[in-house]
Every structure is written in C-alpha cells, then in structure tokens.
Amino acid sequence: MLIEQWLEPLQRLLEAGGSVLVVLAVLAVVLFSMALERWWYYRVTWRMARRSLVKRWAAREDHRSWSARTLRQVWADELIMRLRRPLPWLKLLVALCPLFGLLGTVTGMITVFDSLTLSETHQARAMADGVARATLPTLTGMAVAVVGLLFISRLEHVIRREDQRLHDRLARAVEDTHA
Amino acid sequence: MTLRQRLNAMALSCLVGISGAALSVATASAQDEPLTSLREAREAAEMRDQTRLSELLDDRQALETALEDAREANQQAQQEQEALAAQRNEQQALQQELDARQAEQGEDFDRILDALARHSTELRESLSGSWINLGETELPPRLDGVDVLEGRHIEQLFDRLMALTAKTATIEKQQAPVADADGVIETRDVIRLGDFAAFTQRDLLERDEGDSTLTVAPRTPPEVADILSAFFQGETRQVAIDPTQGQVLAALAQQPSLLERFHQGGAVGYVVVALGLFGLLVALLQYIYLLGVTLKVRRQRRQLDKLQEDNPLGRVLLRFYSLDNHQAPEALEARLDEAVLAELPRLERGQPIVKLLAAVAPLLGLLGTVTGMIVTFQSITVFGTGDPQLMAGGISQALVTTVLGLVTAVPLLFAQTALAGRSRQLSNIVEGQASATLAEHLESRSPYQPHTVNRDADRAMA
C-alpha cells in the first residue's frame, strides 16, 4: 500500500512521458549501478590489488635496471587499465541520454501532430498530452546525463590521482626496503 | 311564330346535314365510279330530302308534341338550376364560416405543422446514419406533404420517437449483410450496441451516411478485436465502443503503422537506415574477428614457449626473438614498439567508419528534418495554414527522419564502444606482454638472474 503510494507519481510520470522515459530510466539505473560498482571497486578491490602489487614490487631484488622499470610500468598500467575499463561504457551511456531525450521529444512531437491531424480543431487540450511527451524525455535525459557527467569527471580525476599515487607508493616501497 | 320559324330552320339545317352526310357517303362510295353516276346519286338524294321536308311541314301534330317535350325539358332544367344555386349559397356560407375560423386559429396550427414537419425531416436525416435503425425500425413519418394537421400525426411522431429511444438502450443480435474489406457482401451475425456501435465477431463496423450496407471498419485494433470476440461469445461483459460516432475509428484508420511511418521518412530515411545497417555489419564482422584474435591471444599466453604466427602476440614475440639480442635495451624497445605498432591497424580496423557513421546518422536525420520543413512551408505557401492536415505530410517526414537518425546512431555508438574497448584491451595485452618478455630477456642476460620474472609477468597479466 505504502509502496503503491510512493510509486504513484512515478507511474504518472511514465504515463505522461511515454515509453522513452522507461528506456531512460533503464539507462539511468545501469549508469548509476555502474558508478556504484566503480566506487565499490575503488574502495575495496582496488586497494587490495594495489597493496599486493606494491608487495610484489618490493619483493623484487632488482629495482633500478631498465628492465625493472619497464616491468613496473607494465604492471602499473595493467592495474590502472582495470580501473579504467568501464569508463568508455559510462561515457557511452552518458552520450546516449541526450540522444534518447531527443528521441522522446521527436516522438512526442509526432504525437502532437497526429492529434492535430485527427482532431482538426485547434484544441490546446489535444496537444497537451503530446507536449508533455515531448518535453519530459529531454528534461530527464539532460538530468541523467548531467549526473553521469559528474560521475565520469570524478572517476577520471580518481584515475589520474591513483596513477600518480601508485607510482609514488612503488617508489616509496623500494626506498623503505633499501633503507 | 318565331318558334315555328326556328323549328323550321332546325329541320332544314338537319336535312342539309343529312344530305351533306349522304353526299359525303356518296362521294366516298363512288370514288372509282364515273362522274355521271355521282351526279345522279346527288340528285336522287336531293329529291328524297325534298319529299321528307314537305312531309314534315305537313305533319303539324308531330311538331306540337315535339314542342311540348322541349318545354318540359326547359322547365326541368330551370328547377335544377335553382336547386344548384341554393346549394352554392349554402356552401359559400359554410366557406365563409370556415375562413373565419381559420383566420381565428389557423396560424397557430400552421406553425405547429411546420415545426413538426421540420423536426420529423431532421430526425429522419440525423437517424439515417445511426445504428438504431439497423433492423426493421420505422423512422418517424414524413410530414412534408400534409396540409392539415391532425392528431394522429403528432401521435405517430411521438410513438416512433419513444420506440427509437427505447431501442438505444438495447443490445441486439441480428443478421445483416456486411461488406468486408474486399467488397464481398455476406450475411453475418451482427451485434448492435444501442446507438453506439455494431460489430461482427472480430471487426467493428461502420456505415455510410444514408446507405444501409454495413462495411468492416478499415482498422480494428487487435486488442479491441479480442474484447469484441470475447463479448460475442459471452465470455465477458466488457466491450469497446466508439463514443464519437465513428470519428475515432476514422482516426485509427488514418494512423499509420510503424512500417508506414518508416516509409514517411522518404529517401533520407532510407539512406540513414542503409548507412546504419552497413555500419552495424562492419562492426559485427570486425567484432567477430576481434573475438577470434582474443581467443588466439589467450591460448598463446598459456603456451608462451610455442609461438604461433596466427595471432598478434605470437607475431610480435617471434619478431623480437628473431632480432639480434645483443643490442642496447633502448634499441630493442624501439624495435618492439615498432612490431606492436604494426599490429594495431588490424585491431583497430573498421572503428573509424563506425564512428563516422554514428556521427553522420543524426546529421542526416537533421537534413531530413530540414527538407521536410521545406516541404511543409511550400505547402503552406500554396494552400495556406488553414488545414493542418496538408502540412502533416512534411512534418511527419521531418520528424521521422530525426527519429531514424537517432535510432540508427544508438546501436552504432554501442558497436563503436565495444570495438574500441576490445581492440584497446588486446593492444594493451600485446604491448604489456611484449614489454614483460623484453624485461625478462634483459634480466636473463644480466648478472643477477631472478627467473621468476616470467611467472610474475604472467600473473600480472592474468
């Protein structure tokens, strides 16, 4: 009962906005769950992986030769790549949001013109339904895209910082073992 | 004396007439006889007439009786004339009385009669296309030809109206000839729902104004058809009606299907979709190729001691092992990079075209929008803004091409991301593995020899 009450505005929104809103909602859910997954990965898995890499690097005897530096670079790149892997997909989803918003707008416009053709009279009421259908998806698409952009810029920032920090940690680990 | 003279004259003229008749008979009968016999006959007839005249003049008694008869007839006629005049006076009086009464009340009755006649005609017209006269219902009587209003006219109109009103509240099943979409007329079971609708087992019906034949509605939506057939079989009490008397049905018939919408896009729409399909095909082929390469690279990494030519990693490593090993590490790295770089184009093949098409599709959609707008404005120039239906063609072209452009761009973007992700992953693996191999190689040359590097590198890649 309570859930129905809570869901009612959502249902009305979907009725007003048409099926494109459903697609946008799915898109938003995927986008946010991916962002959440990244956050979880960064908080838990990433730290463990970083620690084990630092340990492995420190366990090596040779740290200064060219080959050692190459290996360090390869390992660090590998780890950073794992952190970066879903970024293109996040970017894709963010790019899709305005596209779908526009799609909803255009289909809504088609609804408007259909109702215009059918009703023949210049009734504002006949158009109102289609106008809601035209404007709501754009609004939703923009909103989701903006939030997604925030996620992306934050993630990129994290990746850049972690790249530097990883190298710092590796260098410091060597200093500690040699000291 | 005057009477006598008149009678004589009458008799004479009578005789002349007879002789004329005889003459004509004689001429008719003697047409082919000689002229002499004709004259003889005429003379004989004249002689006979003379004798008859003299006989009549001599017979006085006969003349007297004839005169008496004539007098009697005259008297009778005079009596008759008097009676008729009396009757006429009587009727004139009656007419005056009636005129007076009509002048007193007639105007009101005329007005009522006019209103009744008008209403009955209007009713007949408005009911001609209605569902309630589907069976053998009688419409209200026509009152146009009636001169004088009578009570039964009002009663008839009222009764019919009541009967029709009662009929709007009933649901009837009956048999009626129905024309289907091909124009074949068959007698089918029809359910009539009051004044709202009539339908057969699967189709809503419509009828033309004034024409009594039923036709199947051009497009009955499938869900409505399901409801109707369920109602027909008595499984449900739910039923679909068109409360606008056929307007919604007409609208449904006008509403284009998805395929028709696609065709509304016109040439631009076709181009957009064709480009999109081409891009998707390219992306699919390249992705299948990349999947194969991934499998081969994975197998290669499991057995690094058995290098094979069929994958980029194997090729790069073979190239590396074929090099002169005693070079500076920087030179070796440069060679290695070169080998990796040579592998990249094959991995990144197809990506530019998919990316280009993904960018071009919305642009082409925009192009279609603009051309559709041009069509719209041309139609406005020609026909004016009065009828929005005339503009609808151009507008739907404009909107449909935009939709097609966007819908085409979405899968292309997906494909491009998938391609880029996989090719990047592959190139990273090749590059990393090659670098690791180089490092291992160099370390095996150097004084301290940790032989674990290879396994380390493997673990790092895994």
XYZ file of C-alpha atoms in Angstrom:
641
model
C 0.000 0.000 0.000
C 2.735 2.368 1.022
C 4.832 1.294 -1.929
C 1.954 1.972 -4.269
C 1.607 5.423 -2.802
C 5.259 6.038 -3.344
C 5.215 4.668 -6.838
C 2.182 6.624 -7.952
C 3.968 9.840 -9.009
C 6.495 7.731 -10.854
C 3.729 5.944 -12.671
C 2.128 9.243 -13.632
C 5.459 10.497 -14.868
C 5.842 7.440 -17.063
C 2.320 7.827 -18.399
C 2.971 11.447 -19.274
C 6.386 10.870 -20.767
C 5.768 7.750 -22.814
C 7.887 4.706 -23.393
C 11.098 6.638 -23.985
C 11.098 7.521 -20.302
C 11.221 3.825 -19.475
C 14.296 3.441 -21.657
C 15.832 6.457 -19.987
C 15.050 5.011 -16.574
C 16.768 1.752 -17.506
C 19.702 3.745 -18.831
C 19.907 5.729 -15.615
C 19.736 2.582 -13.482
C 22.553 0.965 -15.462
C 24.593 4.149 -15.341
C 24.227 4.617 -11.608
C 24.824 0.969 -10.796
C 27.998 1.077 -12.880
C 29.091 4.159 -10.998
C 28.315 2.442 -7.716
C 30.273 -0.608 -8.811
C 33.236 1.599 -9.630
C 33.039 3.238 -6.222
C 32.932 -0.174 -4.541
C 35.826 -1.381 -6.699
C 37.854 1.688 -5.859
C 37.123 1.413 -2.148
C 37.722 -2.337 -1.710
C 39.174 -4.338 -4.581
C 41.434 -1.655 -5.913
C 43.208 -1.115 -2.581
C 43.846 -4.802 -2.138
C 45.204 -5.105 -5.644
C 47.402 -2.069 -5.144
C 48.770 -3.411 -1.897
C 49.617 -6.783 -3.412
C 51.334 -5.085 -6.342
C 53.406 -2.933 -4.040
C 54.344 -6.017 -2.067
C 55.347 -7.886 -5.186
C 57.385 -4.963 -6.419
C 59.134 -4.627 -3.090
C 59.930 -8.355 -3.112
C 61.985 -7.976 -6.240
C 65.706 -7.706 -5.853
C 66.354 -5.535 -8.813
C 64.605 -2.186 -8.869
C 66.824 0.046 -10.891
C 67.681 -1.605 -14.143
C 65.844 -0.630 -17.299
C 64.004 -3.913 -17.391
C 62.804 -3.476 -13.827
C 61.438 -0.052 -14.630
C 59.743 -1.426 -17.715
C 58.138 -4.171 -15.701
C 56.968 -1.683 -13.107
C 55.388 0.396 -15.812
C 53.677 -2.638 -17.327
C 52.291 -3.727 -14.007
C 51.059 -0.286 -13.054
C 49.456 0.197 -16.467
C 47.751 -3.134 -16.138
C 46.259 -2.182 -12.807
C 45.202 1.268 -13.960
C 43.618 -0.244 -17.051
C 41.493 -2.427 -14.847
C 40.312 0.658 -13.005
C 39.647 2.439 -16.265
C 37.932 -0.374 -18.112
C 34.249 0.625 -17.717
C 34.929 4.280 -18.424
C 34.133 4.121 -22.178
C 30.836 2.414 -21.396
C 29.983 5.065 -18.835
C 30.775 7.700 -21.419
C 28.609 5.903 -23.948
C 25.675 5.800 -21.557
C 26.043 9.486 -20.789
C 26.157 10.262 -24.500
C 23.046 8.167 -25.070
C 20.965 10.054 -22.516
C 20.502 13.255 -24.551
C 20.024 11.175 -27.684
C 17.158 9.324 -26.087
C 15.812 12.569 -24.703
C 15.754 13.978 -28.218
C 14.169 10.790 -29.484
C 11.405 11.124 -26.927
C 10.927 14.735 -27.919
C 10.561 13.893 -31.557
C 8.157 11.025 -30.941
C 6.187 13.353 -28.683
C 6.070 15.899 -31.491
C 4.752 13.193 -33.776
C 2.024 12.557 -31.209
C 1.209 16.256 -31.184
C 0.903 16.429 -34.924
C -1.109 13.222 -35.023
C -3.593 14.665 -32.598
C -3.644 17.884 -34.624
C -4.398 15.972 -37.788
C -7.075 13.877 -36.194
C -8.946 16.371 -34.093
C -8.884 19.101 -36.738
C -9.904 21.616 -34.144
C -7.241 23.772 -32.604
C -7.721 22.374 -29.176
C -4.964 23.055 -26.755
C -6.024 20.029 -24.733
C -5.448 17.715 -27.641
C -1.887 18.931 -27.849
C -1.107 18.989 -24.146
C -0.573 15.260 -23.922
C 1.941 15.287 -26.752
C 3.700 18.365 -25.419
C 4.311 16.646 -22.093
C 5.588 13.688 -24.043
C 7.866 15.993 -25.995
C 9.399 17.915 -23.127
C 9.674 15.367 -20.335
C 12.150 12.998 -22.053
C 14.527 15.846 -22.891
C 14.392 17.021 -19.311
C 15.003 13.544 -17.960
C 17.748 12.824 -20.459
C 19.534 16.028 -19.544
C 19.213 15.357 -15.828
C 20.596 11.831 -16.095
C 23.369 12.964 -18.411
C 24.461 15.729 -16.043
C 24.662 13.355 -13.093
C 26.505 10.846 -15.272
C 28.963 13.537 -16.341
C 29.669 14.282 -12.692
C 30.436 10.603 -12.138
C 32.708 10.481 -15.147
C 34.717 13.554 -14.266
C 35.077 12.283 -10.718
C 36.218 8.878 -11.951
C 38.738 10.391 -14.323
C 40.082 12.517 -11.553
C 40.376 9.438 -9.326
C 42.176 7.512 -12.050
C 44.684 10.296 -12.640
C 45.361 10.629 -8.942
C 45.647 6.892 -8.434
C 48.076 6.604 -11.325
C 50.436 9.044 -9.608
C 49.851 7.594 -6.187
C 50.609 4.090 -7.408
C 53.955 5.156 -8.748
C 54.670 7.050 -5.543
C 53.843 4.009 -3.458
C 56.010 1.780 -5.601
C 58.936 4.170 -5.306
C 58.454 4.571 -1.588
C 58.255 0.814 -1.090
C 61.657 0.466 -2.735
C 63.086 3.231 -0.567
C 61.707 1.549 2.548
C 63.191 -1.822 1.691
C 66.559 -0.310 0.834
C 66.664 1.940 3.818
C -94.500 32.173 -84.973
C -90.924 32.691 -84.077
C -90.753 29.276 -82.548
C -92.151 27.779 -85.660
C -89.698 29.560 -87.846
C -86.901 28.367 -85.607
C -88.140 24.829 -85.782
C -88.301 25.018 -89.500
C -84.835 26.308 -89.663
C -83.753 23.489 -87.356
C -85.361 20.915 -89.534
C -83.843 22.418 -92.597
C -80.385 22.508 -91.234
C -80.890 18.959 -90.106
C -81.809 17.941 -93.572
C -78.866 19.797 -95.035
C -76.653 17.999 -92.598
C -78.103 14.685 -93.613
C -77.798 15.484 -97.259
C -74.196 16.580 -96.616
C -73.627 13.259 -94.923
C -75.255 11.450 -97.795
C -73.159 13.457 -100.168
C -70.014 12.545 -98.378
C -71.079 8.896 -98.254
C -71.880 9.037 -101.891
C -68.583 10.583 -102.771
C -66.793 8.047 -100.589
C -68.567 5.111 -102.149
C -68.442 6.465 -105.689
C -64.844 7.342 -105.754
C -63.930 4.966 -108.513
C -67.248 5.364 -110.427
C -67.746 7.764 -113.269
C -68.748 11.365 -112.527
C -72.135 10.952 -114.156
C -73.329 8.361 -111.686
C -72.191 10.671 -108.872
C -74.372 13.488 -110.092
C -77.280 11.138 -110.467
C -76.925 9.983 -106.931
C -76.809 13.565 -105.652
C -79.905 14.491 -107.480
C -81.728 11.443 -106.130
C -80.723 12.397 -102.563
C -81.928 15.956 -103.039
C -85.225 14.638 -104.286
C -85.599 12.379 -101.254
C -84.795 15.281 -98.868
C -87.359 17.493 -100.548
C -90.032 14.876 -100.098
C -89.156 14.379 -96.401
C -89.279 18.149 -95.757
C -92.639 18.513 -97.310
C -93.889 15.561 -95.268
C -92.687 17.114 -92.031
C -94.155 20.501 -92.795
C -97.418 18.824 -93.432
C -97.430 16.842 -90.185
C -98.433 19.506 -87.642
C -99.310 17.088 -84.916
C -95.797 15.784 -84.654
C -94.419 19.319 -84.359
C -96.740 20.098 -81.488
C -95.642 17.099 -79.438
C -92.018 17.942 -80.050
C -92.653 21.468 -78.834
C -94.295 20.124 -75.672
C -91.315 17.918 -74.944
C -88.940 20.819 -75.359
C -90.923 22.994 -72.970
C -90.952 20.286 -70.328
C -87.206 19.846 -70.572
C -86.695 23.548 -70.255
C -88.776 23.663 -67.077
C -86.872 20.782 -65.569
C -83.565 22.462 -66.281
C -84.721 25.644 -64.639
C -85.709 23.763 -61.492
C -82.360 22.075 -61.389
C -80.585 25.388 -61.733
C -82.461 26.818 -58.804
C -81.539 23.866 -56.609
C -77.868 24.208 -57.532
C -77.845 27.919 -56.808
C -79.306 27.239 -53.413
C -76.623 24.682 -52.749
C -73.951 27.112 -53.847
C -75.192 29.761 -51.467
C -75.205 27.241 -48.703
C -71.612 26.230 -49.417
C -70.447 29.796 -49.709
C -71.839 30.455 -46.302
C -70.044 27.395 -44.978
C -66.804 28.529 -46.570
C -67.138 31.946 -45.058
C -67.647 30.387 -41.716
C -64.616 28.134 -42.168
C -62.495 31.045 -43.379
C -63.444 32.954 -40.334
C -62.475 30.061 -38.092
C -59.196 29.576 -39.861
C -58.403 33.233 -39.594
C -59.067 32.870 -35.912
C -56.924 29.744 -35.155
C -55.194 28.602 -38.331
C -51.953 30.497 -37.853
C -51.103 28.593 -34.708
C -51.837 25.227 -36.289
C -49.761 26.101 -39.316
C -46.843 26.889 -37.124
C -47.167 23.615 -35.266
C -47.413 21.708 -38.514
C -44.325 23.446 -39.868
C -42.338 22.682 -36.755
C -43.462 19.055 -36.782
C -42.606 18.616 -40.423
C -39.202 20.200 -39.951
C -38.449 18.131 -36.903
C -39.523 14.899 -38.482
C -37.349 15.589 -41.522
C -34.388 16.490 -39.371
C -34.893 13.405 -37.278
C -35.018 11.186 -40.317
C -31.848 12.744 -41.633
C -29.944 12.519 -38.398
C -31.085 8.964 -37.797
C -30.255 7.795 -41.294
C -26.662 7.074 -40.318
C -27.466 5.891 -36.853
C -27.124 2.382 -35.587
C -30.608 2.172 -34.125
C -32.289 1.848 -37.491
C -30.117 -1.125 -38.281
C -33.004 -3.600 -38.098
C -36.520 -3.017 -39.371
C -37.119 0.031 -37.246
C -39.513 2.572 -38.702
C -38.332 6.111 -38.777
C -40.671 8.975 -37.843
C -43.205 9.701 -40.615
C -42.572 12.325 -43.219
C -44.942 15.284 -42.750
C -43.877 17.452 -45.645
C -46.913 16.727 -47.848
C -49.543 17.155 -45.139
C -51.829 20.193 -45.437
C -53.922 19.983 -42.337
C -52.543 18.922 -39.002
C -54.271 16.003 -37.399
C -53.928 14.440 -34.023
C -52.611 11.149 -35.361
C -49.582 12.883 -36.914
C -48.377 14.079 -33.551
C -49.115 10.714 -32.002
C -47.204 8.827 -34.700
C -44.154 11.028 -34.362
C -44.214 10.703 -30.620
C -44.618 6.920 -30.684
C -41.778 6.424 -33.146
C -39.546 8.648 -31.133
C -40.317 6.704 -27.982
C -39.655 3.412 -29.752
C -36.314 4.643 -31.055
C -35.326 5.995 -27.672
C -36.147 2.656 -26.098
C -34.043 0.965 -28.739
C -30.946 2.963 -27.836
C -30.920 1.124 -24.513
C -30.917 -2.353 -26.004
C -28.259 -4.707 -27.319
C -29.452 -6.756 -30.219
C -28.028 -9.655 -32.129
C -29.200 -9.930 -35.672
C -28.204 -10.986 -39.113
C -27.219 -8.372 -41.614
C -25.324 -8.158 -44.884
C -21.796 -6.965 -44.203
C -19.254 -5.889 -46.812
C -15.703 -6.796 -45.902
C -12.527 -5.027 -46.959
C -12.589 -6.661 -50.393
C -16.150 -5.541 -51.012
C -17.637 -9.044 -50.733
C -21.035 -8.819 -49.083
C -22.018 -11.686 -46.791
C -24.771 -12.110 -44.269
C -23.206 -12.316 -40.866
C -24.127 -12.177 -37.221
C -24.034 -8.606 -36.034
C -24.386 -7.252 -32.533
C -25.740 -3.742 -32.218
C -24.979 -1.822 -29.059
C -27.623 0.808 -28.586
C -26.764 3.797 -30.702
C -23.014 3.411 -30.203
C -21.674 0.701 -32.375
C -22.196 -2.543 -34.177
C -19.667 -5.263 -34.690
C -19.233 -8.750 -36.003
C -17.165 -11.430 -34.382
C -13.815 -9.670 -34.868
C -14.436 -6.353 -36.556
C -16.047 -3.100 -35.727
C -18.494 -1.985 -38.364
C -19.179 1.324 -39.956
C -21.850 2.544 -42.291
C -22.115 5.270 -44.795
C -24.446 8.161 -44.372
C -27.806 7.176 -45.832
C -26.503 3.931 -47.254
C -27.778 0.966 -45.347
C -24.989 -1.511 -46.170
C -22.519 -2.163 -43.390
C -18.810 -2.256 -44.010
C -15.988 -3.579 -41.887
C -14.001 -0.764 -40.295
C -10.622 -0.324 -42.030
C -8.505 -0.974 -38.972
C -9.803 -2.616 -35.840
C -7.023 -2.668 -33.228
C -6.162 -6.247 -32.214
C -6.875 -5.701 -28.523
C -10.300 -4.296 -29.377
C -10.919 -7.274 -31.654
C -10.072 -9.629 -28.775
C -12.505 -7.852 -26.468
C -15.188 -7.951 -29.143
C -14.845 -11.647 -29.850
C -14.906 -12.403 -26.129
C -18.074 -10.329 -25.813
C -19.531 -12.053 -28.831
C -19.079 -15.414 -27.218
C -20.475 -14.151 -23.951
C -17.233 -14.579 -22.038
C -17.000 -11.020 -20.864
C -19.189 -8.074 -20.108
C -16.531 -5.662 -21.258
C -16.935 -4.106 -24.651
C -15.230 -1.462 -26.733
C -17.266 1.331 -28.239
C -16.526 4.424 -30.192
C -18.413 7.183 -28.386
C -17.661 9.721 -31.118
C -19.861 8.022 -33.712
C -17.065 6.766 -35.929
C -14.568 9.614 -35.622
C -12.135 7.608 -33.556
C -12.413 4.735 -35.985
C -11.622 7.069 -38.855
C -8.694 8.379 -36.863
C -7.450 4.863 -36.226
C -7.685 4.109 -39.903
C -5.627 7.189 -40.635
C -2.975 6.430 -38.064
C -0.006 4.977 -39.917
C 1.556 1.717 -38.834
C 5.231 1.506 -37.899
C 6.207 0.461 -41.402
C 4.193 3.282 -42.951
C 5.902 5.670 -40.576
C 9.257 4.358 -41.742
C 8.271 4.978 -45.339
C 7.209 8.506 -44.434
C 10.878 9.253 -43.869
C 11.417 9.218 -47.598
C 14.771 8.982 -49.350
C 16.699 10.454 -46.435
C 15.228 7.858 -44.127
C 16.259 5.026 -46.407
C 19.787 6.416 -46.699
C 20.113 6.751 -42.930
C 18.917 3.221 -42.277
C 21.070 1.773 -45.061
C 24.153 3.519 -43.677
C 23.302 2.308 -40.200
C 22.928 -1.292 -41.371
C 26.209 -1.057 -43.248
C 27.972 0.303 -40.161
C 26.491 -2.418 -37.981
C 27.592 -5.078 -40.453
C 31.142 -3.724 -40.480
C 31.159 -3.559 -36.697
C 29.820 -7.102 -36.386
C 32.439 -8.546 -38.745
C 35.250 -6.709 -37.010
C 33.975 -7.752 -33.598
C 33.853 -11.407 -34.640
C 37.422 -11.041 -35.920
C 38.488 -9.450 -32.628
C 36.833 -12.241 -30.643
C 38.820 -14.777 -32.663
C 42.012 -12.828 -32.050
C 41.241 -12.658 -28.328
C 40.829 -16.420 -28.153
C 44.090 -16.976 -30.024
C 45.983 -14.491 -27.865
C 44.672 -16.156 -24.737
C 45.790 -19.558 -25.990
C 49.160 -18.094 -26.929
C 49.689 -16.665 -23.477
C 49.102 -20.039 -21.941
C 51.873 -21.559 -24.032
C 54.489 -18.858 -24.475
C 57.157 -21.344 -25.426
C 55.268 -22.374 -28.567
C 54.909 -19.131 -30.506
C 52.499 -19.125 -33.447
C 52.081 -16.837 -36.416
C 48.266 -16.661 -36.244
C 47.970 -14.038 -33.514
C 49.439 -10.582 -32.879
C 51.173 -11.566 -29.647
C 52.887 -14.520 -31.278
C 53.961 -12.416 -34.236
C 55.393 -9.675 -32.039
C 57.311 -12.114 -29.887
C 58.624 -14.026 -32.914
C 59.805 -10.743 -34.384
C 61.525 -9.962 -31.105
C 63.269 -13.319 -30.874
C 64.463 -13.030 -34.442
C 66.281 -9.809 -33.543
C 69.918 -9.594 -32.663
C 69.815 -9.931 -28.894
C 72.950 -8.043 -28.098
C 71.681 -4.567 -28.627
C 71.100 -1.772 -26.208
C 67.774 -2.157 -24.299
C 66.502 1.119 -25.762
C 67.050 -0.129 -29.295
C 65.303 -3.391 -28.504
C 62.371 -1.485 -27.037
C 62.113 0.654 -30.120
C 62.018 -2.443 -32.282
C 59.398 -3.970 -30.058
C 57.230 -0.861 -30.195
C 57.530 -0.916 -33.910
C 56.320 -4.502 -34.054
C 53.383 -3.690 -31.764
C 52.544 -0.635 -33.830
C 52.419 -2.792 -36.938
C 49.738 -4.933 -35.293
C 47.495 -2.039 -34.311
C 45.851 -1.178 -37.672
C 44.429 -4.670 -37.969
C 42.958 -4.454 -34.467
C 41.513 -1.001 -34.996
C 40.164 -1.700 -38.445
C 36.561 -0.596 -39.009
C 36.420 1.659 -35.992
C 36.754 4.924 -37.925
C 33.917 4.060 -40.282
C 31.597 3.023 -37.450
C 32.436 6.182 -35.561
C 31.882 8.274 -38.661
C 28.528 6.660 -39.359
C 27.434 7.097 -35.759
C 28.189 10.797 -36.102
C 26.651 11.111 -39.559
C 23.335 9.391 -38.818
C 21.904 12.172 -36.598
C 23.229 14.756 -39.033
C 21.413 13.064 -41.901
C 18.321 12.922 -39.715
C 18.636 16.655 -39.284
C 18.955 17.007 -43.037
C 15.702 15.098 -43.459
C 14.101 17.348 -40.883
C 15.104 20.438 -42.801
C 13.907 19.072 -46.140
C 10.630 18.037 -44.507
C 10.264 21.547 -43.130
C 10.874 22.943 -46.595
C 8.086 20.726 -47.935
C 5.843 21.922 -45.131
C 6.498 25.555 -45.829
C 5.962 25.029 -49.525
C 2.574 23.527 -48.800
C 1.824 26.476 -46.541
C 2.783 28.808 -49.366
C 0.444 27.039 -51.746
C -2.503 26.112 -49.553
C -2.218 28.465 -46.609
C -2.284 27.497 -42.976
C -5.973 26.730 -42.857
C -5.737 22.967 -42.965
C -3.175 21.398 -40.660
C -3.615 18.068 -42.420
C -1.903 19.414 -45.514
C 1.194 20.266 -43.517
C 1.207 16.923 -41.746
C 2.997 15.095 -44.565
C 6.065 17.308 -44.498
C 6.099 17.450 -40.737
C 5.968 13.710 -40.350
C 8.824 13.375 -42.827
C 10.796 15.897 -40.808
C 10.203 14.128 -37.526
C 10.553 10.576 -38.777
C 13.974 11.215 -40.287
C 15.163 12.638 -36.975
C 13.879 9.572 -35.193
C 15.558 7.303 -37.707
C 18.836 9.177 -37.357
C 18.783 8.893 -33.588
C 17.683 5.276 -33.588
C 20.457 4.440 -36.026
C 23.083 6.297 -34.022
C 22.390 4.439 -30.768
C 23.423 0.905 -31.837
C 26.323 2.327 -33.824
C 27.596 4.060 -30.711
C 27.282 0.807 -28.791
C 29.149 -1.048 -31.503
C 31.868 1.561 -31.613
C 32.382 1.422 -27.850
C 32.510 -2.349 -27.867
C 35.009 -2.381 -30.737
C 37.213 0.272 -29.165
C 37.145 -1.447 -25.790
C 38.119 -4.824 -27.139
C 40.800 -3.599 -29.502
C 42.292 -1.478 -26.756
C 42.313 -4.401 -24.372
C 44.022 -6.552 -26.973
C 46.646 -3.981 -27.807
C 47.333 -3.439 -24.115
C 47.826 -7.166 -23.619
C 50.157 -7.431 -26.579
C 52.114 -4.381 -25.531
C 52.345 -5.452 -21.872
C 53.312 -8.988 -22.680
C 55.911 -7.833 -25.155
C 57.419 -5.417 -22.636
C 57.414 -8.093 -19.967
C 59.126 -10.504 -22.315
C 61.719 -7.898 -23.156
C 62.367 -7.237 -19.481
C 62.673 -10.925 -18.767
C 65.062 -11.308 -21.629
C 67.241 -8.480 -20.412
C 67.281 -9.817 -16.876
C 68.286 -13.249 -18.074
C 71.271 -11.515 -19.668
C 72.169 -9.516 -16.555
C 74.359 -10.798 -13.630
C 71.594 -11.464 -11.147
C 69.081 -13.821 -12.545
C 65.681 -13.871 -10.910
C 63.931 -16.385 -13.092
C 60.616 -15.615 -11.524
C 60.003 -12.648 -13.747
C 58.185 -14.566 -16.385
C 55.781 -16.015 -13.893
C 55.365 -12.611 -12.256
C 54.540 -11.050 -15.533
C 52.083 -13.811 -16.259
C 50.352 -13.289 -13.004
C 50.194 -9.594 -13.586
C 48.539 -10.147 -16.936
C 46.056 -12.720 -15.760
